[in-house]
Short mmCIF file of C-alpha atoms in Angstrom, two decimals:
data_model
loop_
_atom_site.label_atom_id
_atom_site.label_comp_id
_atom_site.label_asym_id
_atom_site.label_seq_id
_atom_site.Cartn_x
_atom_site.Cartn_y
_atom_site.Cartn_z
CA MET A 1 16.19 -17.72 -47.21
CA ASP A 2 13.91 -17.65 -50.27
CA LYS A 3 11.99 -14.31 -49.81
CA LYS A 4 8.49 -16.69 -50.72
CA LEU A 5 9.41 -18.84 -47.76
CA LYS A 6 10.23 -15.93 -45.57
CA ILE A 7 6.59 -14.11 -46.53
CA PHE A 8 4.84 -17.43 -46.22
CA LEU A 9 6.26 -17.83 -42.65
CA ILE A 10 5.26 -14.32 -41.91
CA ARG A 11 1.72 -14.94 -43.22
CA SER A 12 1.58 -18.06 -41.31
CA VAL A 13 2.49 -15.97 -37.87
CA VAL A 14 -0.56 -13.17 -38.94
CA VAL A 15 -2.90 -15.82 -39.25
CA LEU A 16 -1.89 -17.65 -35.55
CA SER A 17 -1.88 -13.72 -34.16
CA ILE A 18 -5.50 -13.59 -35.45
CA ILE A 19 -6.43 -16.47 -33.89
CA HIS A 20 -4.92 -15.62 -30.78
CA LEU A 21 -6.94 -12.45 -30.80
CA ALA A 22 -10.06 -14.32 -31.51
CA TYR A 23 -9.69 -16.92 -28.33
CA PHE A 24 -8.69 -13.56 -26.43
CA ILE A 25 -11.82 -11.79 -26.96
CA TYR A 26 -13.88 -14.85 -26.44
CA GLY A 27 -12.14 -15.21 -22.99
CA TYR A 28 -12.97 -11.75 -22.03
CA PHE A 29 -16.28 -11.93 -22.76
CA LYS A 30 -16.69 -15.32 -21.41
CA PHE A 31 -15.57 -14.61 -17.95
CA GLU A 32 -18.74 -14.77 -15.26
CA GLY A 33 -17.71 -12.51 -12.65
CA ILE A 34 -16.00 -11.59 -9.69
CA HIS A 35 -18.83 -13.40 -7.77
CA LYS A 36 -18.65 -16.56 -9.51
CA ILE A 37 -14.94 -17.04 -8.29
CA ASP A 38 -14.15 -19.87 -5.62
CA ILE A 39 -11.32 -22.06 -4.27
CA TYR A 40 -11.29 -24.15 -7.86
CA THR A 41 -11.00 -20.72 -9.94
CA GLU A 42 -8.11 -20.76 -12.19
CA PHE A 43 -7.28 -19.28 -15.54
CA TYR A 44 -7.73 -21.72 -18.42
CA ARG A 45 -6.25 -25.09 -18.26
CA PHE A 46 -6.74 -27.42 -21.29
CA LYS A 47 -9.61 -29.76 -20.63
CA PHE A 48 -10.07 -32.02 -23.34
CA TYR A 49 -14.12 -31.93 -23.27
CA ASP A 50 -15.25 -28.03 -23.51
CA ASP A 51 -15.67 -25.70 -26.29
CA VAL A 52 -12.35 -24.15 -26.05
CA SER A 53 -10.72 -27.09 -25.87
CA ILE A 54 -12.69 -28.76 -28.73
CA SER A 55 -12.45 -26.00 -31.22
CA HIS A 56 -8.64 -25.48 -30.38
CA PHE A 57 -8.34 -29.06 -31.30
CA PHE A 58 -9.73 -28.96 -34.48
CA ILE A 59 -8.30 -25.37 -35.34
CA THR A 60 -4.65 -26.53 -34.17
CA GLY A 61 -5.19 -29.47 -36.73
CA LEU A 62 -6.22 -27.82 -39.46
CA PHE A 63 -3.78 -24.96 -39.53
CA LEU A 64 -0.83 -27.38 -38.78
CA PHE A 65 -2.27 -29.86 -41.70
CA CYS A 66 -2.37 -26.96 -44.41
CA PHE A 67 0.93 -25.52 -43.30
CA LEU A 68 2.39 -28.66 -43.54
CA VAL A 69 1.13 -29.29 -47.07
CA LEU A 70 1.98 -25.53 -48.52
CA LEU A 71 5.57 -25.66 -46.94
CA LEU A 72 6.27 -29.09 -48.54
CA ARG A 73 4.65 -28.20 -51.66
CA ASN A 74 5.63 -24.73 -52.25
CA HIS A 75 9.01 -24.18 -50.17
CA SER A 76 11.02 -27.20 -49.95
CA LYS A 77 12.62 -27.06 -53.53
CA ILE A 78 15.62 -24.89 -53.00
CA GLY A 79 18.39 -26.11 -51.18
CA TYR A 80 19.59 -24.03 -48.09
CA ASN A 81 22.79 -23.79 -46.16
CA MET A 82 22.88 -24.96 -42.28
CA VAL A 83 22.49 -21.39 -41.18
CA ASN A 84 19.17 -21.01 -43.40
CA LYS A 85 17.88 -24.11 -42.28
CA VAL A 86 18.44 -23.28 -38.47
CA LYS A 87 16.37 -20.28 -39.23
CA ILE A 88 13.67 -22.22 -40.72
CA GLY A 89 13.66 -24.68 -37.93
CA ALA A 90 13.57 -21.62 -35.29
CA SER A 91 10.53 -20.37 -37.47
CA VAL A 92 8.77 -23.75 -37.44
CA LEU A 93 8.96 -24.25 -33.92
CA PHE A 94 7.50 -20.42 -33.20
CA ILE A 95 4.96 -21.67 -35.41
CA SER A 96 4.22 -24.93 -33.66
CA PHE A 97 4.25 -23.32 -30.10
CA LEU A 98 1.43 -20.33 -31.33
CA SER A 99 -0.59 -23.00 -32.99
CA LEU A 100 -0.79 -25.08 -29.50
CA THR A 101 -1.25 -22.20 -26.97
CA PHE A 102 -4.69 -20.62 -27.90
CA PHE A 103 -5.97 -21.36 -24.66
CA ILE A 104 -3.14 -18.95 -23.13
CA SER A 105 -4.68 -16.31 -24.92
CA TYR A 106 -8.00 -17.45 -23.96
CA SER A 107 -6.56 -17.07 -20.20
CA PHE A 108 -5.22 -13.60 -20.77
CA GLY A 109 -8.74 -12.32 -22.24
CA LEU A 110 -10.68 -13.76 -18.59
CA ASN A 111 -7.81 -12.09 -16.83
CA ALA A 112 -8.29 -8.59 -18.73
CA LYS A 113 -12.02 -8.80 -18.37
CA MET A 114 -11.38 -9.68 -14.38
CA ARG A 115 -9.45 -6.61 -14.34
CA GLN A 116 -12.02 -4.31 -15.66
CA GLU A 117 -14.51 -5.45 -13.43
CA LEU A 118 -12.49 -5.10 -10.75
CA PRO A 119 -9.44 -2.72 -11.47
CA GLU A 120 -6.44 -3.15 -9.13
CA LYS A 121 -7.24 0.14 -7.58
CA ASP A 122 -10.20 -0.77 -6.59
CA PHE A 123 -9.48 -4.18 -5.06
CA ASN A 124 -7.01 -2.13 -2.80
CA LYS A 125 -9.44 0.10 -1.79
CA ASP A 126 -11.66 -2.73 -0.61
CA LYS A 127 -8.73 -4.61 1.31
CA THR A 128 -8.08 -1.29 2.61
CA LEU A 129 -11.52 -1.15 4.10
CA LEU A 130 -11.43 -4.71 5.30
CA ASN A 131 -8.04 -3.77 6.98
CA VAL A 132 -9.36 -0.67 9.02
CA LEU A 133 -12.58 -2.69 9.98
CA ASN A 134 -11.27 -5.92 10.47
CA PRO A 135 -11.47 -5.77 14.27
CA PHE A 136 -15.10 -5.45 14.29
CA LEU A 137 -15.57 -8.19 11.86
CA TYR A 138 -14.69 -11.34 14.21
CA ASN A 139 -17.52 -13.55 15.57
CA TYR A 140 -18.00 -12.71 19.12
CA THR A 141 -16.14 -15.66 20.85
CA SER A 142 -12.83 -14.80 18.94
CA TYR A 143 -13.09 -11.54 21.52
CA SER A 144 -11.73 -13.86 24.65
CA SER A 145 -8.60 -14.62 22.27
CA GLU A 146 -5.66 -13.21 23.97
CA LYS A 147 -3.59 -13.56 20.75
CA LEU A 148 -6.10 -11.71 18.55
CA PHE A 149 -6.84 -9.18 21.41
CA ASN A 150 -4.29 -7.57 23.97
CA PRO A 151 -2.77 -4.47 24.67
CA GLU A 152 0.42 -5.17 22.89
CA ASN A 153 -1.70 -4.99 19.56
CA ILE A 154 -2.45 -1.45 20.19
CA LEU A 155 -0.60 0.65 17.55
CA TYR A 156 -2.14 3.90 18.26
CA PRO A 157 -2.37 6.53 20.06
CA GLU A 158 0.77 7.30 22.28
CA PRO A 159 2.10 6.07 24.30
CA TYR A 160 1.59 2.90 22.03
CA PRO A 161 2.51 0.41 21.17
CA VAL A 162 3.68 -1.08 24.16
CA ILE A 163 5.53 -4.14 25.28
CA ALA A 164 4.40 -6.28 28.51
CA GLU A 165 6.74 -6.99 31.54
CA LYS A 166 5.29 -9.73 33.66
CA ASP A 167 6.83 -10.08 37.74
CA THR A 168 6.02 -13.18 39.38
CA THR A 169 5.29 -12.72 43.25
CA PHE A 170 5.70 -16.13 45.58
CA TYR A 171 3.81 -15.81 48.67
CA ASP A 172 4.94 -19.00 50.31
CA PRO A 173 8.69 -20.05 48.98
CA GLY A 174 8.00 -23.72 50.26
CA ASN A 175 4.91 -23.51 48.53
CA PRO A 176 4.88 -22.59 44.51
CA GLU A 177 1.33 -22.69 43.76
CA TYR A 178 0.43 -19.69 45.59
CA TYR A 179 1.71 -16.82 43.41
CA SER A 180 0.37 -13.89 41.61
CA ILE A 181 1.42 -12.57 38.34
CA LYS A 182 2.02 -8.57 37.54
CA THR A 183 1.95 -7.23 34.12
CA THR A 184 3.38 -3.89 33.41
CA TYR A 185 3.21 -2.17 30.00
CA TYR A 186 6.08 0.04 28.82
CA SER A 187 6.27 2.32 25.46
CA ILE A 188 8.76 1.19 22.84
CA ASP A 189 11.04 4.16 22.21
CA THR A 190 14.10 4.79 20.14
CA LEU A 191 17.21 6.42 20.84
CA LYS A 192 19.94 6.96 18.46
CA ILE A 193 23.24 8.22 19.38
CA LEU A 194 27.07 7.89 18.31
CA SER A 195 28.46 4.55 18.56
CA SER A 196 31.42 6.07 20.78
CA ASP A 197 29.42 7.95 23.13
CA TYR A 198 27.45 4.92 23.69
CA LYS A 199 30.60 2.79 24.58
CA ASN A 200 32.18 5.40 26.77
CA VAL A 201 28.71 6.63 28.83
CA SER A 202 29.61 9.89 27.96
CA SER A 203 27.98 13.09 28.91
CA LYS A 204 26.08 13.33 25.95
CA ILE A 205 24.32 10.28 26.87
CA MET A 206 23.45 11.67 30.05
CA SER A 207 21.90 14.85 28.88
CA GLY A 208 19.59 12.89 26.40
CA MET A 209 18.82 10.47 29.47
CA ASP A 210 17.77 13.66 31.35
CA ASP A 211 15.15 14.59 28.66
CA LEU A 212 13.88 11.14 29.18
CA GLY A 213 13.71 10.95 32.80
CA LEU A 214 16.16 8.01 32.88
CA ASP A 215 19.83 7.31 33.66
CA PRO A 216 22.11 5.24 32.04
CA LYS A 217 21.69 2.31 34.42
CA ALA A 218 17.96 2.48 33.99
CA LEU A 219 18.29 2.46 30.51
CA THR A 220 20.82 -0.35 30.41
CA LYS A 221 17.91 -2.60 32.17
CA ARG A 222 15.28 -1.50 29.75
CA ILE A 223 17.25 -2.35 26.58
CA ILE A 224 15.26 -4.36 24.17
CA SER A 225 17.85 -4.35 21.28
CA LYS A 226 20.75 -2.79 19.73
CA LYS A 227 21.70 -2.09 16.43
CA ALA A 228 24.86 -0.25 14.55
CA ILE A 229 23.86 1.59 11.70
CA GLY A 230 27.04 3.40 10.45
CA ASP A 231 28.94 5.11 13.01
CA SER A 232 25.67 5.14 15.31
CA THR A 233 23.84 2.91 17.44
CA GLU A 234 20.03 2.50 17.45
CA ILE A 235 18.78 1.29 20.74
CA ILE A 236 15.21 0.27 21.33
CA PHE A 237 14.31 0.26 25.10
CA LYS A 238 11.13 0.16 27.34
CA GLY A 239 10.16 4.02 27.96
CA VAL A 240 7.24 5.33 30.06
CA GLU A 241 4.70 3.39 31.54
CA ALA A 242 1.27 2.73 30.30
CA ASP A 243 -1.84 1.61 31.71
CA PRO A 244 -4.07 0.34 28.86
CA GLU A 245 -6.53 -1.30 31.14
CA TYR A 246 -7.45 2.21 32.31
CA ASP A 247 -6.90 4.05 29.55
CA GLU A 248 -10.28 5.82 28.73
CA GLU A 249 -9.72 6.09 25.04
CA VAL A 250 -8.22 2.49 24.49
CA CYS A 251 -11.11 -0.60 24.12
CA ILE A 252 -10.74 -3.80 22.96
CA PHE A 253 -11.00 -3.21 19.05
CA LEU A 254 -7.86 -1.01 19.34
CA GLU A 255 -6.28 -4.47 20.58
CA ASN A 256 -5.89 -6.08 17.42
CA ASN A 257 -3.60 -5.15 14.28
CA ILE A 258 -4.04 -7.77 12.10
CA LEU A 259 -4.42 -7.15 8.51
CA TYR A 260 -7.22 -8.79 6.69
CA SER A 261 -5.71 -8.63 3.33
CA PRO A 262 -2.38 -6.72 2.92
CA VAL A 263 -2.28 -4.21 -0.13
CA HIS A 264 0.84 -4.98 -2.33
CA GLN A 265 4.06 -2.86 -2.41
CA ILE A 266 3.37 -1.03 0.58
CA SER A 267 4.96 -1.81 3.79
CA GLN A 268 2.82 -3.92 6.32
CA THR A 269 4.09 -1.84 9.21
CA ALA A 270 3.33 0.97 7.63
CA GLN A 271 -0.32 -0.25 6.73
CA GLN A 272 -1.02 -1.50 10.37
CA HIS A 273 0.19 1.56 11.83
CA GLN A 274 -2.30 3.85 9.20
CA ASN A 275 -5.10 1.42 9.73
CA ALA A 276 -4.64 1.92 13.75
CA VAL A 277 -4.85 5.35 13.30
CA THR A 278 -8.07 5.46 11.03
CA ARG A 279 -9.65 3.06 13.66
CA TYR A 280 -8.70 5.49 16.70
CA ARG A 281 -10.01 8.20 14.75
CA LEU A 282 -13.44 6.62 13.80
CA LEU A 283 -13.78 5.30 17.36
CA TYR A 284 -12.74 8.27 19.40
CA LYS A 285 -12.31 11.49 17.14
CA TYR A 286 -14.90 11.40 14.42
CA ASP A 287 -18.60 11.58 15.07
CA ARG A 288 -20.54 8.34 14.86
CA ASP A 289 -21.70 8.88 11.62
CA SER A 290 -18.04 8.26 10.35
CA LEU A 291 -18.11 4.90 11.47
CA LEU A 292 -21.46 4.11 10.21
CA HIS A 293 -20.59 5.11 6.80
CA SER A 294 -17.71 2.76 6.79
CA PHE A 295 -19.81 0.00 8.00
CA GLN A 296 -22.58 0.88 5.20
CA ASN A 297 -19.37 0.70 2.54
CA PHE A 298 -18.57 -2.61 4.06
CA ASP A 299 -22.06 -3.54 3.54
CA ALA A 300 -22.01 -2.40 -0.30
CA LEU A 301 -18.78 -4.69 -0.31
CA LEU A 302 -20.45 -7.79 0.78
CA THR A 303 -23.02 -6.95 -1.94
CA LYS A 304 -20.29 -6.72 -4.81
CA TYR A 305 -18.94 -9.85 -4.03
CA GLN A 306 -22.22 -11.46 -3.66
CA ILE A 307 -21.57 -12.55 0.27
CA GLU A 308 -24.19 -13.73 2.12
CA SER A 309 -25.06 -11.42 5.42
CA GLU A 310 -27.29 -10.34 8.07
CA ILE A 311 -25.44 -7.17 9.02
CA VAL A 312 -27.42 -3.79 9.12
CA PRO A 313 -24.77 -1.14 9.52
CA LYS A 314 -26.77 0.97 11.82
CA ASP A 315 -27.39 -1.85 14.49
CA LEU A 316 -23.31 -2.89 14.26
CA ASN A 317 -22.44 0.73 14.71
CA GLN A 318 -24.53 0.45 17.79
CA ASP A 319 -22.80 -2.43 19.27
CA VAL A 320 -19.50 -1.06 18.67
CA PHE A 321 -19.82 1.97 20.60
CA TYR A 322 -21.66 0.44 23.39
CA TYR A 323 -18.51 -2.19 24.03
CA ARG A 324 -16.19 1.15 23.11
CA ASP A 325 -18.14 2.75 26.35
CA HIS A 326 -18.70 -0.36 28.20
CA ARG A 327 -15.06 -1.84 28.02
CA ASN A 328 -15.26 -3.84 31.42
CA GLU A 329 -18.11 -5.51 30.04
CA LEU A 330 -17.67 -9.04 28.45
CA LEU A 331 -18.37 -8.59 24.72
CA ASN A 332 -20.99 -11.44 24.27
CA GLU A 333 -22.90 -10.20 21.43
CA ILE A 334 -22.46 -8.41 18.21
CA ARG A 335 -24.37 -7.93 15.36
CA ASN A 336 -21.83 -8.63 12.37
CA THR A 337 -23.20 -12.05 10.81
CA PHE A 338 -21.86 -12.78 7.36
CA ASP A 339 -20.36 -15.62 5.62
CA ARG A 340 -16.89 -15.15 6.72
CA ALA A 341 -15.24 -18.01 5.02
CA LYS A 342 -16.43 -17.32 1.96
CA LEU A 343 -15.35 -13.29 1.85
CA LYS A 344 -11.93 -14.88 2.95
CA GLU A 345 -11.63 -17.33 0.17
CA ARG A 346 -12.95 -14.83 -2.41
CA PHE A 347 -10.15 -12.42 -1.52
CA LYS A 348 -7.75 -15.12 -1.14
CA ILE A 349 -8.25 -16.53 -4.97
CA LEU A 350 -8.42 -12.98 -5.88
CA GLU A 351 -5.16 -12.10 -4.51
CA ARG A 352 -3.75 -14.91 -6.26
CA LEU A 353 -5.46 -14.54 -9.90
CA PHE A 354 -3.81 -10.73 -9.53
CA TYR A 355 -0.55 -11.44 -8.24
CA ASN A 356 0.23 -14.79 -9.12
CA PRO A 357 -1.83 -15.61 -12.29
CA ASN A 358 -1.27 -19.26 -13.52
CA TYR A 359 -1.75 -19.08 -17.56
CA LEU A 360 -0.49 -22.42 -17.66
CA HIS A 361 -1.11 -25.11 -15.36
CA PRO A 362 1.52 -27.11 -13.75
CA SER A 363 -0.25 -30.35 -14.70
CA ILE A 364 -0.24 -29.68 -18.35
CA GLN A 365 3.43 -27.91 -18.45
CA PRO A 366 5.29 -31.02 -19.42
CA ILE A 367 2.49 -32.41 -21.97
CA LEU A 368 2.42 -28.95 -23.53
CA ILE A 369 6.36 -28.91 -23.98
CA LEU A 370 6.39 -32.39 -25.40
CA VAL A 371 3.50 -31.98 -27.95
CA VAL A 372 5.05 -28.82 -28.95
CA LEU A 373 8.52 -30.28 -29.48
CA SER A 374 7.10 -33.37 -31.02
CA VAL A 375 5.18 -31.24 -33.67
CA TRP A 376 8.10 -29.31 -34.53
CA LEU A 377 10.37 -32.27 -34.82
CA ALA A 378 7.76 -33.92 -37.11
CA ILE A 379 7.00 -31.13 -39.22
CA PHE A 380 11.01 -29.99 -39.69
CA LEU A 381 12.13 -33.55 -40.27
CA LEU A 382 9.43 -33.82 -42.90
CA TYR A 383 10.58 -30.58 -44.39
CA LEU A 384 14.34 -31.74 -44.61
CA ILE A 385 13.69 -35.02 -45.97
CA TRP A 386 11.05 -33.51 -48.51
CA ASN A 387 13.60 -30.70 -49.38
CA TYR A 388 16.47 -33.35 -49.58
CA MET A 389 14.85 -35.01 -52.05
CA ASN A 390 13.59 -32.15 -54.46
CA THR A 391 17.14 -30.75 -54.38
CA ARG A 392 18.79 -34.47 -55.21
CA ASN A 393 16.45 -35.12 -57.97
CA ARG A 394 16.81 -31.58 -59.34
CA SER A 395 20.63 -31.92 -59.15
CA ARG A 396 20.45 -35.64 -61.07
CA SER A 397 18.18 -34.13 -63.44
CA ILE A 398 20.58 -31.20 -64.31
#
């Protein structure tokens, strides 16, 4: 390939890179803030009517016109072999793609500004706070939901978590309508032993059962699951009996293990357990000001994301400890009014923008590919025709 042509192609890429940088900077300063995102927020898609699209159209058109004129006028008089023509074609394809994708750099600018305003570390810190406080943030009517709040969702302290076992007693065999259901809760324990010992029910198992106050037959009845791991068998079984209804250090706020918004790259099970430990300590181990401080941080979080709220941290803290100490009283009031739907939506959209950014909207992907290929084909074919005509005329003149 001719040296002058190489320099021309490199300069074209440099010019396009500068334009891309300009659009990146424009996107960076155009981002309106995390408080403005909503369900319709996405990184830029070519819209054909705003300043980015209009400027994109004219700058792309002007550049491609100048590129084509200079390419045909100054760099089409030398005959090239097939390998060099393929290289020229690949270069023109790359330049065509760069000239038609300024809006993608604009999207990168938006994303960069968003991440500066809300670094991932701070985003995860906010999610951790919400995960810890989540059981305190439901509407009061939700606390009657057995799906959300039940003893099997308690993860801490020991002997939790537990599993429920229900026994039905029929008072009249001839009348199945008269019956009662008794629910018994057992801790979920794990025993790991050699598979050969487990199969043979040897003395090693017996000694292990003595420590737990069980015998092999009792263990067999209480087995929840068995899993072979190498030459050992892991047995998960129902252990000691628990009474969450009469446990003085268990209240309804511990009966919910749902994560508000999981932190990425950390096991959700580990997050649930750590949140449960923190929540338990805030309710039963630390002084009341610790939970109050957490609610004050939550109130600041709502302000940060511009979520409408009527929360007064001191009042919410008072309500939580009231229902902690009156666990048999129906929870019919908790002063935690805020725009739950808006906060949930905002975190859902931020999650998508952080971890599934869509720099090229699916609706325009096929259009962009078609336009890039069309522009490339038009420029390259014109170059081949011009090059053929110039080289043919030169050979005739010789």
